[in-house]
PDB file of C-alpha atoms and ligand atoms in Angstrom:
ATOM      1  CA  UNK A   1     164.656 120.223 100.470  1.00 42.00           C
ATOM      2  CA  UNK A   2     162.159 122.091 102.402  1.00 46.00           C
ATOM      3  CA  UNK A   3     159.458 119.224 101.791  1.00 49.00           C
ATOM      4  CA  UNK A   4     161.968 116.546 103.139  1.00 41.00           C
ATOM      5  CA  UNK A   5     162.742 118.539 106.355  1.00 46.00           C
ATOM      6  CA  UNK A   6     159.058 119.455 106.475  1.00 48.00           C
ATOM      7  CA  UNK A   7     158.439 115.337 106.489  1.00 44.00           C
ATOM      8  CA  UNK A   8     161.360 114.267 108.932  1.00 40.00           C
ATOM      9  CA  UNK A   9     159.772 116.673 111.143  1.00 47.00           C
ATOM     10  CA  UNK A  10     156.439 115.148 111.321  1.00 47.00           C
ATOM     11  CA  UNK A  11     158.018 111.566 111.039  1.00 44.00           C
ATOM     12  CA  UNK A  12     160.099 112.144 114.739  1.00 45.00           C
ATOM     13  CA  UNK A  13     157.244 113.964 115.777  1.00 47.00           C
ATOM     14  CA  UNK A  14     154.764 110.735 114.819  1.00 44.00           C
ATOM     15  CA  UNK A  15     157.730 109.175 116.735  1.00 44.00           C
ATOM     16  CA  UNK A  16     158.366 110.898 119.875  1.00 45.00           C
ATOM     17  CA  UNK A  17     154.509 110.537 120.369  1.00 46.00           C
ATOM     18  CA  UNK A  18     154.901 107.192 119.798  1.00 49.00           C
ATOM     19  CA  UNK A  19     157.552 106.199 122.046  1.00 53.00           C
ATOM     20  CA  UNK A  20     156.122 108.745 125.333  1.00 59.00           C
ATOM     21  CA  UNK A  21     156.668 106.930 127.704  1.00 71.00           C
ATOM     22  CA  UNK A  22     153.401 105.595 129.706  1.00 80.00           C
ATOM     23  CA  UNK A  23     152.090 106.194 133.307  1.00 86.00           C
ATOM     24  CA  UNK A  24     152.377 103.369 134.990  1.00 88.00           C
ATOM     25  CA  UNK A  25     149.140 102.826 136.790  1.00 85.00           C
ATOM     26  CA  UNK A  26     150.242 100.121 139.217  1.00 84.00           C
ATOM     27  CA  UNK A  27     152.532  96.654 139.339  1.00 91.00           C
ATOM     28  CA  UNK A  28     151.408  93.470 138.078  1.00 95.00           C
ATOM     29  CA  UNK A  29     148.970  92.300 140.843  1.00 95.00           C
ATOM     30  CA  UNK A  30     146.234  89.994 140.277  1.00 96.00           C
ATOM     31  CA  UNK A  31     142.780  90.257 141.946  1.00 97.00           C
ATOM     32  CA  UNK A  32     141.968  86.934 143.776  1.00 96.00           C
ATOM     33  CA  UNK A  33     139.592  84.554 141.579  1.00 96.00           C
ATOM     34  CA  UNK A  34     137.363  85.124 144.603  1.00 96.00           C
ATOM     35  CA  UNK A  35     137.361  88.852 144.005  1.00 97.00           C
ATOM     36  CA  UNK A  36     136.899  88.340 140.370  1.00 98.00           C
ATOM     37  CA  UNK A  37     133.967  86.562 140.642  1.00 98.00           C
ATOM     38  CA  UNK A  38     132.264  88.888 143.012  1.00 98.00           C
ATOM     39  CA  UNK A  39     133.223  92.212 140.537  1.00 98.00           C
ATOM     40  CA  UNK A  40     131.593  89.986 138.017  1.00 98.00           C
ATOM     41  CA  UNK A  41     128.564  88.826 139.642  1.00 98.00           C
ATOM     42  CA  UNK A  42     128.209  92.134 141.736  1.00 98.00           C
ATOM     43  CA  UNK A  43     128.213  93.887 138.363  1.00 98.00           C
ATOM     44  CA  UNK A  44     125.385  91.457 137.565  1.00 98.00           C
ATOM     45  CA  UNK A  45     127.483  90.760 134.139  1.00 98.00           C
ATOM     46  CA  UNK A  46     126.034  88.457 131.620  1.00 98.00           C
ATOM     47  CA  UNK A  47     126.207  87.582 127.769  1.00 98.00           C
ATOM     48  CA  UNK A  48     124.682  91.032 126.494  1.00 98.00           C
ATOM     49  CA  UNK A  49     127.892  92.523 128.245  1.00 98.00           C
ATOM     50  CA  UNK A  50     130.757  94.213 126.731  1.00 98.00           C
ATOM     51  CA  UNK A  51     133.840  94.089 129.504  1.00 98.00           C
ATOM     52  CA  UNK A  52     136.595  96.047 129.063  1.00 98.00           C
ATOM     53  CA  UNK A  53     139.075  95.314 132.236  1.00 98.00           C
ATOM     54  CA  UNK A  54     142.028  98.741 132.415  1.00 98.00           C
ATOM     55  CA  UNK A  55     145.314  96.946 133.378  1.00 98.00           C
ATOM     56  CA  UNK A  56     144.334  93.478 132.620  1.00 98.00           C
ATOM     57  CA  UNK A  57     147.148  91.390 134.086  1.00 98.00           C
ATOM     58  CA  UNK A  58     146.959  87.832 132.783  1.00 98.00           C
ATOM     59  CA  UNK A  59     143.424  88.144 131.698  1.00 98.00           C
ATOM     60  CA  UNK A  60     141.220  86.945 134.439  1.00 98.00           C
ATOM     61  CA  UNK A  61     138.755  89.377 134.672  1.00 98.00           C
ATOM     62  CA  UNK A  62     138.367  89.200 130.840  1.00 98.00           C
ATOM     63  CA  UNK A  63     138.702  85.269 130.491  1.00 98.00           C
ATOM     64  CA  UNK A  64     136.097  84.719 133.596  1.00 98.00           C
ATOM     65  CA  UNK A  65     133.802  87.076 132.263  1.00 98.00           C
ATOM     66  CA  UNK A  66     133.404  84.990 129.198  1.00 98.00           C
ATOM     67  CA  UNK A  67     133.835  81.799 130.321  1.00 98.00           C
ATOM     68  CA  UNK A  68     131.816  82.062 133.681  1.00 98.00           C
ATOM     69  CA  UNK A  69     129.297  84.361 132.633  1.00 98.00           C
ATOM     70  CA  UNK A  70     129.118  84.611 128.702  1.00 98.00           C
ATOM     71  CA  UNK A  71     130.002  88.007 128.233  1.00 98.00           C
ATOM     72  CA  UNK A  72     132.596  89.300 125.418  1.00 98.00           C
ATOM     73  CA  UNK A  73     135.070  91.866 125.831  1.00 98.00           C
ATOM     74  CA  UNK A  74     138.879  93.028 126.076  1.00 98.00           C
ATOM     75  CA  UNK A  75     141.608  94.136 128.413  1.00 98.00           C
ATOM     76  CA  UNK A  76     144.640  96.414 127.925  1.00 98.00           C
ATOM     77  CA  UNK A  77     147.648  95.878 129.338  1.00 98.00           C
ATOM     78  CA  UNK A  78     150.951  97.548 128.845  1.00 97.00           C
ATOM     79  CA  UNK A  79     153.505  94.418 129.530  1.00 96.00           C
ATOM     80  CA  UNK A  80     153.762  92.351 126.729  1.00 97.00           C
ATOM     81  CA  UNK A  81     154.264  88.988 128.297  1.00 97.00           C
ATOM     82  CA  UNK A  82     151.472  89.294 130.323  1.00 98.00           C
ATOM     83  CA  UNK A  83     149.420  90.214 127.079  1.00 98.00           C
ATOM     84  CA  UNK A  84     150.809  86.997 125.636  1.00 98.00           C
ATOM     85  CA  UNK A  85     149.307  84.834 128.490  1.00 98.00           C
ATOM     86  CA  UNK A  86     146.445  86.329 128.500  1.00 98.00           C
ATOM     87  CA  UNK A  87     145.874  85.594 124.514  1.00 98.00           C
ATOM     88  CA  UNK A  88     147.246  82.111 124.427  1.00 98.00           C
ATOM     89  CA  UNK A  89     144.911  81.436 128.125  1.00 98.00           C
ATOM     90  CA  UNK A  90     141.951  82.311 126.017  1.00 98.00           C
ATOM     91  CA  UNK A  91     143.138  80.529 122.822  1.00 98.00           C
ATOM     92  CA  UNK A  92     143.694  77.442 124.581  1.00 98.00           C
ATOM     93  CA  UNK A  93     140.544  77.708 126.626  1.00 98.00           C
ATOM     94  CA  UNK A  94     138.582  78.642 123.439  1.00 98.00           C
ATOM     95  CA  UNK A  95     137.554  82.198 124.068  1.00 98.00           C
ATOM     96  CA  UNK A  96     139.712  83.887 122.080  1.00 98.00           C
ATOM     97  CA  UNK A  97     136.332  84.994 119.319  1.00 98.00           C
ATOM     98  CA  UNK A  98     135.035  86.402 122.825  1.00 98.00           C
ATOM     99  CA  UNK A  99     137.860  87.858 125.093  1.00 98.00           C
ATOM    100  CA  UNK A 100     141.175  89.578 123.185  1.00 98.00           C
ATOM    101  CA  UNK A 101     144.095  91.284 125.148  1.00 98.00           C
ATOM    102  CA  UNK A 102     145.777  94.332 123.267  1.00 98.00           C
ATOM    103  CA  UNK A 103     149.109  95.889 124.109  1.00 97.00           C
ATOM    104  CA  UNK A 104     148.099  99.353 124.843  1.00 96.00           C
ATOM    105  CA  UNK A 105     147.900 102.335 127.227  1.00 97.00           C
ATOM    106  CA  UNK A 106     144.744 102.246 128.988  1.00 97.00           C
ATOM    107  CA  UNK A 107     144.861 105.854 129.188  1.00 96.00           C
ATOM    108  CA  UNK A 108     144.767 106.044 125.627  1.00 96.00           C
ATOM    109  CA  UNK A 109     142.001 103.545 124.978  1.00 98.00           C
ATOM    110  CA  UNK A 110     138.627 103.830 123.707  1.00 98.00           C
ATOM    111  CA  UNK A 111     136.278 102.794 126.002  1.00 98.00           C
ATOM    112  CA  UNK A 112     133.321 104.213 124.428  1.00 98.00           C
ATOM    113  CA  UNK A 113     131.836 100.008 124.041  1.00 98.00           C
ATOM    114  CA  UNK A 114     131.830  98.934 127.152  1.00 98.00           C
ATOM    115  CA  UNK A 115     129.070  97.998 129.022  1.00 98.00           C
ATOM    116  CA  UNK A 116     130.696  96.906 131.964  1.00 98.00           C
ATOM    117  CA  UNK A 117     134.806  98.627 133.008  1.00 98.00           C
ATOM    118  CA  UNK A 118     136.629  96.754 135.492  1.00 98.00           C
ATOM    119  CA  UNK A 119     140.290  98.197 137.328  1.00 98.00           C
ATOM    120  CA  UNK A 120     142.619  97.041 139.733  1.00 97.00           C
ATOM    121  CA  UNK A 121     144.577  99.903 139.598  1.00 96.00           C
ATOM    122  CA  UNK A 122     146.963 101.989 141.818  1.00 93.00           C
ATOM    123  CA  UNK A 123     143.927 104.997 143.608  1.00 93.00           C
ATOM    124  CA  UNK A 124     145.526 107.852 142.870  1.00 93.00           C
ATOM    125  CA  UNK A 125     145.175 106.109 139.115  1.00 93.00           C
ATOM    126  CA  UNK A 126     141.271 105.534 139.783  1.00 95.00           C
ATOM    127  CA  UNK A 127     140.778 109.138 139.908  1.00 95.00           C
ATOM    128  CA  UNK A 128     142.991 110.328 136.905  1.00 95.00           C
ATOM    129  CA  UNK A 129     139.915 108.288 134.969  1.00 97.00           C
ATOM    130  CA  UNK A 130     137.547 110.025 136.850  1.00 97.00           C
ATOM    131  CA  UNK A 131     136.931 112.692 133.533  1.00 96.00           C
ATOM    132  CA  UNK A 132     137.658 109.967 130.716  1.00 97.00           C
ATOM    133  CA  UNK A 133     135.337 107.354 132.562  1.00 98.00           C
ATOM    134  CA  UNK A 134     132.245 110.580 132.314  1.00 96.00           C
ATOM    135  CA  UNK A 135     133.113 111.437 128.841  1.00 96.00           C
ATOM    136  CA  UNK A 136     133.557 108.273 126.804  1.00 98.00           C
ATOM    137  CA  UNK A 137     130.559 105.516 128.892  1.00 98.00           C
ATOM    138  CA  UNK A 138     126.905 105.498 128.055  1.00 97.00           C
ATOM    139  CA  UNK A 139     124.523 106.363 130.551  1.00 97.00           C
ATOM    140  CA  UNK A 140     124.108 102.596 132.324  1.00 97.00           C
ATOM    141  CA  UNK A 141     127.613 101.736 132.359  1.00 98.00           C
ATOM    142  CA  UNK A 142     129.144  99.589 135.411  1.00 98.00           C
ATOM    143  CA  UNK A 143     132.426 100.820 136.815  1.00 98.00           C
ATOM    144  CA  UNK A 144     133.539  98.038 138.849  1.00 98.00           C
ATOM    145  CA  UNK A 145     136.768  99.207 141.097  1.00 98.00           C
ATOM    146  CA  UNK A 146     138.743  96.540 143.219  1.00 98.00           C
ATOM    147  CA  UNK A 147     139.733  98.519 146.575  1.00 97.00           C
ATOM    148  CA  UNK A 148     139.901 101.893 145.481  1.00 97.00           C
ATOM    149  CA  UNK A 149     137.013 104.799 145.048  1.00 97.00           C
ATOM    150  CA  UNK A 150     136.586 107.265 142.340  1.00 97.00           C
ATOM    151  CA  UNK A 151     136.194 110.059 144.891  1.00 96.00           C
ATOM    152  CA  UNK A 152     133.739 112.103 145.192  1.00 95.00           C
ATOM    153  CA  UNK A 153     131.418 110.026 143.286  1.00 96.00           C
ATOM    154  CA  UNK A 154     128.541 108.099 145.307  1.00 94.00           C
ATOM    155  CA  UNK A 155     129.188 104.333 145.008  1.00 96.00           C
ATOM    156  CA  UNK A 156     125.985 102.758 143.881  1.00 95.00           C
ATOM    157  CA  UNK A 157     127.073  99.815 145.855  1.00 97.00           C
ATOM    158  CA  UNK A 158     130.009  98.885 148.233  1.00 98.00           C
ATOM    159  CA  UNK A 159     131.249  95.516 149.431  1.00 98.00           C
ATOM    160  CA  UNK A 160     133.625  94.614 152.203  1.00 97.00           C
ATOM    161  CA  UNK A 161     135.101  91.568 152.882  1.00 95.00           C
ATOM    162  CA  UNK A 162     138.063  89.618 154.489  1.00 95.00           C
ATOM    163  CA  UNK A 163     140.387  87.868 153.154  1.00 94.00           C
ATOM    164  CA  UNK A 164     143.769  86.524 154.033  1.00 94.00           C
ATOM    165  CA  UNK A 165     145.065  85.998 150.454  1.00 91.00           C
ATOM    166  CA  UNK A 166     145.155  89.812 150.862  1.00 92.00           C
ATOM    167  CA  UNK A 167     147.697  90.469 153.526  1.00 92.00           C
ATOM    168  CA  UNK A 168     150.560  89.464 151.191  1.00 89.00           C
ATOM    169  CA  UNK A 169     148.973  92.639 148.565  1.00 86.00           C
ATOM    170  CA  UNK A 170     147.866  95.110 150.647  1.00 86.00           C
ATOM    171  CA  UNK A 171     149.230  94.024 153.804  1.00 89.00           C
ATOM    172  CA  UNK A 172     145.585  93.501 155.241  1.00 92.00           C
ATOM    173  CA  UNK A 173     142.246  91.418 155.038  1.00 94.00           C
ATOM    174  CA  UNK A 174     140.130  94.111 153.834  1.00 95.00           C
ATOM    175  CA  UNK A 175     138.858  93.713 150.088  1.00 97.00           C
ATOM    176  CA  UNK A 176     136.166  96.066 149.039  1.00 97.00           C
ATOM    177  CA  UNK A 177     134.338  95.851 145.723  1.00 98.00           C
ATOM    178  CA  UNK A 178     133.124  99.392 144.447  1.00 98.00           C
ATOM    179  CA  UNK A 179     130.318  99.466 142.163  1.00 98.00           C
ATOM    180  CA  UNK A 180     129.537 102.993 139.940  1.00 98.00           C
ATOM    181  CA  UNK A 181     126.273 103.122 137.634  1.00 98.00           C
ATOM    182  CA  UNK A 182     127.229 105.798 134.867  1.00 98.00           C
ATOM    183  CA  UNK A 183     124.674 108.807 134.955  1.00 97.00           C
ATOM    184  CA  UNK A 184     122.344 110.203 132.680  1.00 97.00           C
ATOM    185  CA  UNK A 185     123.453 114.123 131.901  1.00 96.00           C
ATOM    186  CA  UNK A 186     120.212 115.870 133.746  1.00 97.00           C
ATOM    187  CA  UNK A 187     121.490 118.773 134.366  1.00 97.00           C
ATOM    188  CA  UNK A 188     119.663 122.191 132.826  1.00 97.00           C
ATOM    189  CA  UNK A 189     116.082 123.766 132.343  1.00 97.00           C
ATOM    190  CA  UNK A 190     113.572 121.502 131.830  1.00 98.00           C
ATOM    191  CA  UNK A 191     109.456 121.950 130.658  1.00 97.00           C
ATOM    192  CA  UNK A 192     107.890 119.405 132.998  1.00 97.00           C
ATOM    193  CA  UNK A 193     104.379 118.274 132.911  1.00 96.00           C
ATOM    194  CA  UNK A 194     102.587 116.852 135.998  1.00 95.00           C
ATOM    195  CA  UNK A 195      99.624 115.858 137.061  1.00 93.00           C
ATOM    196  CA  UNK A 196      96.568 118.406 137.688  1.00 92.00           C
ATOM    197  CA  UNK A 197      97.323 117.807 141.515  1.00 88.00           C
ATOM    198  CA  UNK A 198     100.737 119.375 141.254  1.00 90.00           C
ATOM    199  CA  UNK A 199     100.261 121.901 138.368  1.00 90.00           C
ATOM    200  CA  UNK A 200      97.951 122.245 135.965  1.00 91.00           C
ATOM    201  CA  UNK A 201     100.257 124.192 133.361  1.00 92.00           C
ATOM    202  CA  UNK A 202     103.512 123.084 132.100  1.00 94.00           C
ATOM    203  CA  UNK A 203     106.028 123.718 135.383  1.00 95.00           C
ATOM    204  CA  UNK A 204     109.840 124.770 134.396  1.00 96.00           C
ATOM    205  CA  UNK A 205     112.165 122.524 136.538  1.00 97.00           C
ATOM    206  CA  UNK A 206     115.882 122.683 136.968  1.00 98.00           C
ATOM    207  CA  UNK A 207     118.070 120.350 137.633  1.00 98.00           C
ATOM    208  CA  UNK A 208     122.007 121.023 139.071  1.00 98.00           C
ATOM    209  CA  UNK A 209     123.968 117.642 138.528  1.00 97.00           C
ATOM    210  CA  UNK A 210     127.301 116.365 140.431  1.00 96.00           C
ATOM    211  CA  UNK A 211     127.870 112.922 138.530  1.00 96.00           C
ATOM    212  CA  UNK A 212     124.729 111.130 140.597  1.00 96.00           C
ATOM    213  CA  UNK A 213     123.901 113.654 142.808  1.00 97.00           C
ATOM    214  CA  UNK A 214     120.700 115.896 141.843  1.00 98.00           C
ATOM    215  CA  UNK A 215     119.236 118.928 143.533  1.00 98.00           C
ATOM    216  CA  UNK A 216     117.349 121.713 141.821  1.00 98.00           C
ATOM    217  CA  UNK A 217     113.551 123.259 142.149  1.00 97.00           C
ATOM    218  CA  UNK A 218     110.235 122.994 140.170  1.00 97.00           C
ATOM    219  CA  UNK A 219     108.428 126.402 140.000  1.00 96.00           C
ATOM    220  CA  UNK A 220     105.001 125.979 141.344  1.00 92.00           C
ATOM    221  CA  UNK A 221     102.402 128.855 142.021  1.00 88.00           C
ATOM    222  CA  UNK A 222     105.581 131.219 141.321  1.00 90.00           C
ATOM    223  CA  UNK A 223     107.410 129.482 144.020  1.00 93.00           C
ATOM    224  CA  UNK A 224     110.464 127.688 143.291  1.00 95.00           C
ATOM    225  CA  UNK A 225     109.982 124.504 145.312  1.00 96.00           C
ATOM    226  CA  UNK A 226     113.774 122.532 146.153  1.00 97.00           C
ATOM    227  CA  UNK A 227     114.124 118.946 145.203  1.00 97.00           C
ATOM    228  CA  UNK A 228     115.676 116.658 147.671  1.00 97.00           C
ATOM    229  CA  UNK A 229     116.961 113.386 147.798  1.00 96.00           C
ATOM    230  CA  UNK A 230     117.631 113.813 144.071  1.00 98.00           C
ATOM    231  CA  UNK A 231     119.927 110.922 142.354  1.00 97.00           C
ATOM    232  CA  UNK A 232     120.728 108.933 139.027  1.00 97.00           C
ATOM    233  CA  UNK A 233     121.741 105.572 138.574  1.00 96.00           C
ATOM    234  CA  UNK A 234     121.854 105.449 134.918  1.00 97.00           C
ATOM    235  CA  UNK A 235     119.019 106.988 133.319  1.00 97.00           C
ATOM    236  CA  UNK A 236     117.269 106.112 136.434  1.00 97.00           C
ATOM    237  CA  UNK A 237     116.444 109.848 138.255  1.00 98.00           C
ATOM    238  CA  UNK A 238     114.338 109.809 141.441  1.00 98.00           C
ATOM    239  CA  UNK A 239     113.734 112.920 144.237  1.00 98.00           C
ATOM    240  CA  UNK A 240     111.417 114.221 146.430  1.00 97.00           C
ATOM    241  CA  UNK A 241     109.953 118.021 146.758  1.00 95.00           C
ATOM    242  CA  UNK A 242     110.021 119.641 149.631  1.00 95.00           C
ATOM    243  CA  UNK A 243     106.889 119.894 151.606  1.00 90.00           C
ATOM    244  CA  UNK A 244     105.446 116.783 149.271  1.00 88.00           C
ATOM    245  CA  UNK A 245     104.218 113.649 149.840  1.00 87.00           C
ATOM    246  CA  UNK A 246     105.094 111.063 146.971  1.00 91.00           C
ATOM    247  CA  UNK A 247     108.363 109.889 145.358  1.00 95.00           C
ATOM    248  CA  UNK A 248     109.504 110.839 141.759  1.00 97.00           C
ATOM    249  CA  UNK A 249     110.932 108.789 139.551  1.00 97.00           C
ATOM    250  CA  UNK A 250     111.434 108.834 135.875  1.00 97.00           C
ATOM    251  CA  UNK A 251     113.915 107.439 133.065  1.00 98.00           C
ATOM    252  CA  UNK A 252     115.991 109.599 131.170  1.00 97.00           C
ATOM    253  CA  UNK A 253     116.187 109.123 127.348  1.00 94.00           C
ATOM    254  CA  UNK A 254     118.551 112.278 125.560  1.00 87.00           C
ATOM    255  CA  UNK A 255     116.459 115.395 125.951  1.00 94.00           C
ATOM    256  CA  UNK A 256     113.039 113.730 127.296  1.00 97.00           C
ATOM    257  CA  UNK A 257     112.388 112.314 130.937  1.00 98.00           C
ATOM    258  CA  UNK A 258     109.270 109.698 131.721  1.00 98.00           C
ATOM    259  CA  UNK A 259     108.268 109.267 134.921  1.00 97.00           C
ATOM    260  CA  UNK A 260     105.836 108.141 137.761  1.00 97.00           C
ATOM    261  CA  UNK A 261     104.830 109.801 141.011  1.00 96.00           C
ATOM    262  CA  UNK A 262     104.645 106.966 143.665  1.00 94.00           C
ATOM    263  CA  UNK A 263     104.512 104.688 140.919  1.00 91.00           C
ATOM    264  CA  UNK A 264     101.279 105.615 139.932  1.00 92.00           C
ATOM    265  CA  UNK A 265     100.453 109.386 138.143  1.00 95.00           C
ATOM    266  CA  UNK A 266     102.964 109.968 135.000  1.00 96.00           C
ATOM    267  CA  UNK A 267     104.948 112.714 134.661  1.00 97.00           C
ATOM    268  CA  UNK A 268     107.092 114.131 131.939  1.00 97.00           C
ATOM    269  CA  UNK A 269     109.850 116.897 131.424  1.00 98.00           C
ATOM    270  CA  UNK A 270     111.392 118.590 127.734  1.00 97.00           C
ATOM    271  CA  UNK A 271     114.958 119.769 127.716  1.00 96.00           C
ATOM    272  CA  UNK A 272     114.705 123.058 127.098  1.00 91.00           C
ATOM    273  CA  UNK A 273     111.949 126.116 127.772  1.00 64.00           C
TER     274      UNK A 273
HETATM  275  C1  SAM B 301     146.966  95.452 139.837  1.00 74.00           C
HETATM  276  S1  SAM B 301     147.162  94.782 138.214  1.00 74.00           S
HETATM  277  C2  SAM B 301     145.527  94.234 137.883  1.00 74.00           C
HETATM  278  C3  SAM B 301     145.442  93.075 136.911  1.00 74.00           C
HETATM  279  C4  SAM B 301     144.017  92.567 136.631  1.00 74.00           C
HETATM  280  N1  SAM B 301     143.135  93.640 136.217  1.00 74.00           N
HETATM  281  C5  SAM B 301     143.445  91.893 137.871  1.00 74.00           C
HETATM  282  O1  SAM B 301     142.624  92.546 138.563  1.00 74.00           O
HETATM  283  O2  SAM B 301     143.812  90.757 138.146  1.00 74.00           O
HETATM  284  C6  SAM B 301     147.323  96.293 137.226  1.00 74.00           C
HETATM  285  C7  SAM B 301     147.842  96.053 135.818  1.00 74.00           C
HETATM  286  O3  SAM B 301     147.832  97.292 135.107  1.00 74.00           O
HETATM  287  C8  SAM B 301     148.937  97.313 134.214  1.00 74.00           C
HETATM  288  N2  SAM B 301     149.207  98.706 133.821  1.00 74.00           N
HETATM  289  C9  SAM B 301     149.839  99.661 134.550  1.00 74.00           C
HETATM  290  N3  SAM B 301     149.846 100.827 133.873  1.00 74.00           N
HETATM  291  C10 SAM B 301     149.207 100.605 132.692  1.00 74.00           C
HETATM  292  C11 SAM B 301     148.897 101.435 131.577  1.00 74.00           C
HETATM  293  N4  SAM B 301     149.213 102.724 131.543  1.00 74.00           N
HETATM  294  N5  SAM B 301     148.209 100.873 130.557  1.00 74.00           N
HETATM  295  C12 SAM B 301     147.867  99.551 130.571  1.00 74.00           C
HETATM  296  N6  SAM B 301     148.148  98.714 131.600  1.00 74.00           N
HETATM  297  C13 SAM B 301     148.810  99.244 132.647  1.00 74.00           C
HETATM  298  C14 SAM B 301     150.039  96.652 135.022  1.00 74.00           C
HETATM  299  O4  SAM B 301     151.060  96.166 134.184  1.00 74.00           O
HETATM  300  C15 SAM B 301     149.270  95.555 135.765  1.00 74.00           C
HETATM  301  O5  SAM B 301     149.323  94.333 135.081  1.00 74.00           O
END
């Protein structure tokens, strides 16, 4: 007796969870095919891409992506009907092995493949995925947002443009395009080793991180020099030191950074000491 209890509880548990009802992260409203093909061209998408499109309407940033410019990929899309469109658009243009459409929560959905996200979503909705967008993307990954910001974060690249097909949306012209580069995580003690010009022993720099901005110092001579104009796009990291001639840049890989000075002398940092 106590076992069966013990197993209708979990079962309406397993249930309730099941049957929570969704945030609704904005109406059924497609992007212009205009605007699709800028997110997709902006994003610089192509057939190594892996698209995953939050709210996918009737499919078209998925469906373009794969027809137009080769890339494979998925949206979700919590209204059923519009997930059936999507699926039989891309069966009957024959992209279904390279563009599916899933019933599901996109709050709830694994982004962790993508190469490339894409939203059209309500803003106040762009910034609840502020955290899972951080957490689940690989350093490198385009966020491509259709009007609204993630705020707070530095836009790697912004668009603005008019169009009229917007007035009846948003009741204006204005369209802007939002493009976000996923960081590298920099931030922490690092060993670095520069060239004899800058220190001749290993120099311990730290980095402070907020998503792509960088700031932080390099200890030199006992001094703790301030970086400025630090930022990431990717694993890309570049910054200047104060009262130094020369840009740094370097790549981020895990725990290790390679870089150049100016292009020219290499430098290299250890996470860690
Ligand atoms: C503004 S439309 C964008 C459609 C498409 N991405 C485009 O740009 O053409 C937003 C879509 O998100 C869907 N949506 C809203 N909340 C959702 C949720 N929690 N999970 C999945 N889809 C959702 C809506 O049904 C709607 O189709």
């Amino acid at each position: 007796m106590m076992r069966l209890t013990a197993m209708l509880l979990t079962a309406s548990a397993a249930l309730a969870a099941d049957v929570q009802p969704f945030k609704d992260a904005g109406p059924y409203v497609p992007s212009p095919q205009s605007v699709v093909s800028d997110m997709l061209r902006y994003a610089d998408v192509g057939p190594n891409d892996f698209l995953i499109d939050l709210g996918s309407g009737d499919g078209r940033i998925v469906l373009t992506a794969a027809k137009v410019f080769g890339a494979r990929g998925f949206g979700v899309e919590i209204k059923e009907d519009l997930v059936k469109r999507a699926n039989d658009a891309a069966q009957k243009e024959g992209l279904a092995d390279r563009a599916k459409f899933l019933k599901q929560d996109l709050f709830k959905t694994d982004i962790s493949q993508a190469t490339v996200v894409t939203m059209y979503l309500l803003p106040d909705t762009v910034n609840l995925l502020k955290d899972k967008l951080l957490t689940e993307l690989k350093p490198g990954t385009r966020i491509v947002s259709h009007d609204y910001p993630l705020t707070g974060w530095m836009a790697d690249n912004l668009w603005q443009m008019d169009l009229e097909e917007k007035v009846k949306i948003s009741g204006v012209t204005t369209t802007l395009i939002y493009l976000y580069v996923v960081p590298a995580k920099v931030a922490g003690k690092w060993q670095a080793h520069m060239p004899p010009a800058i220190s001749r022993q290993p120099a311990a720099l730290t980095l402070k991180q907020q998503i792509s901005r960088v700031s932080g110092s390099l200890r030199l001579d006992g001094r703790d020099v301030p970086i400025e104009d630090g930022k990431l796009r990717g694993e890309h990291l570049s910054f200047r030191l104060v009262g130094h001639k020369g840009e740094f840049s370097g790549v981020v890989k895990g725990g290790a950074i390679e870089g150049m000075i100016d292009g020219k002398m290499p430098w290299t940092a250890t996470l860690g000491g």
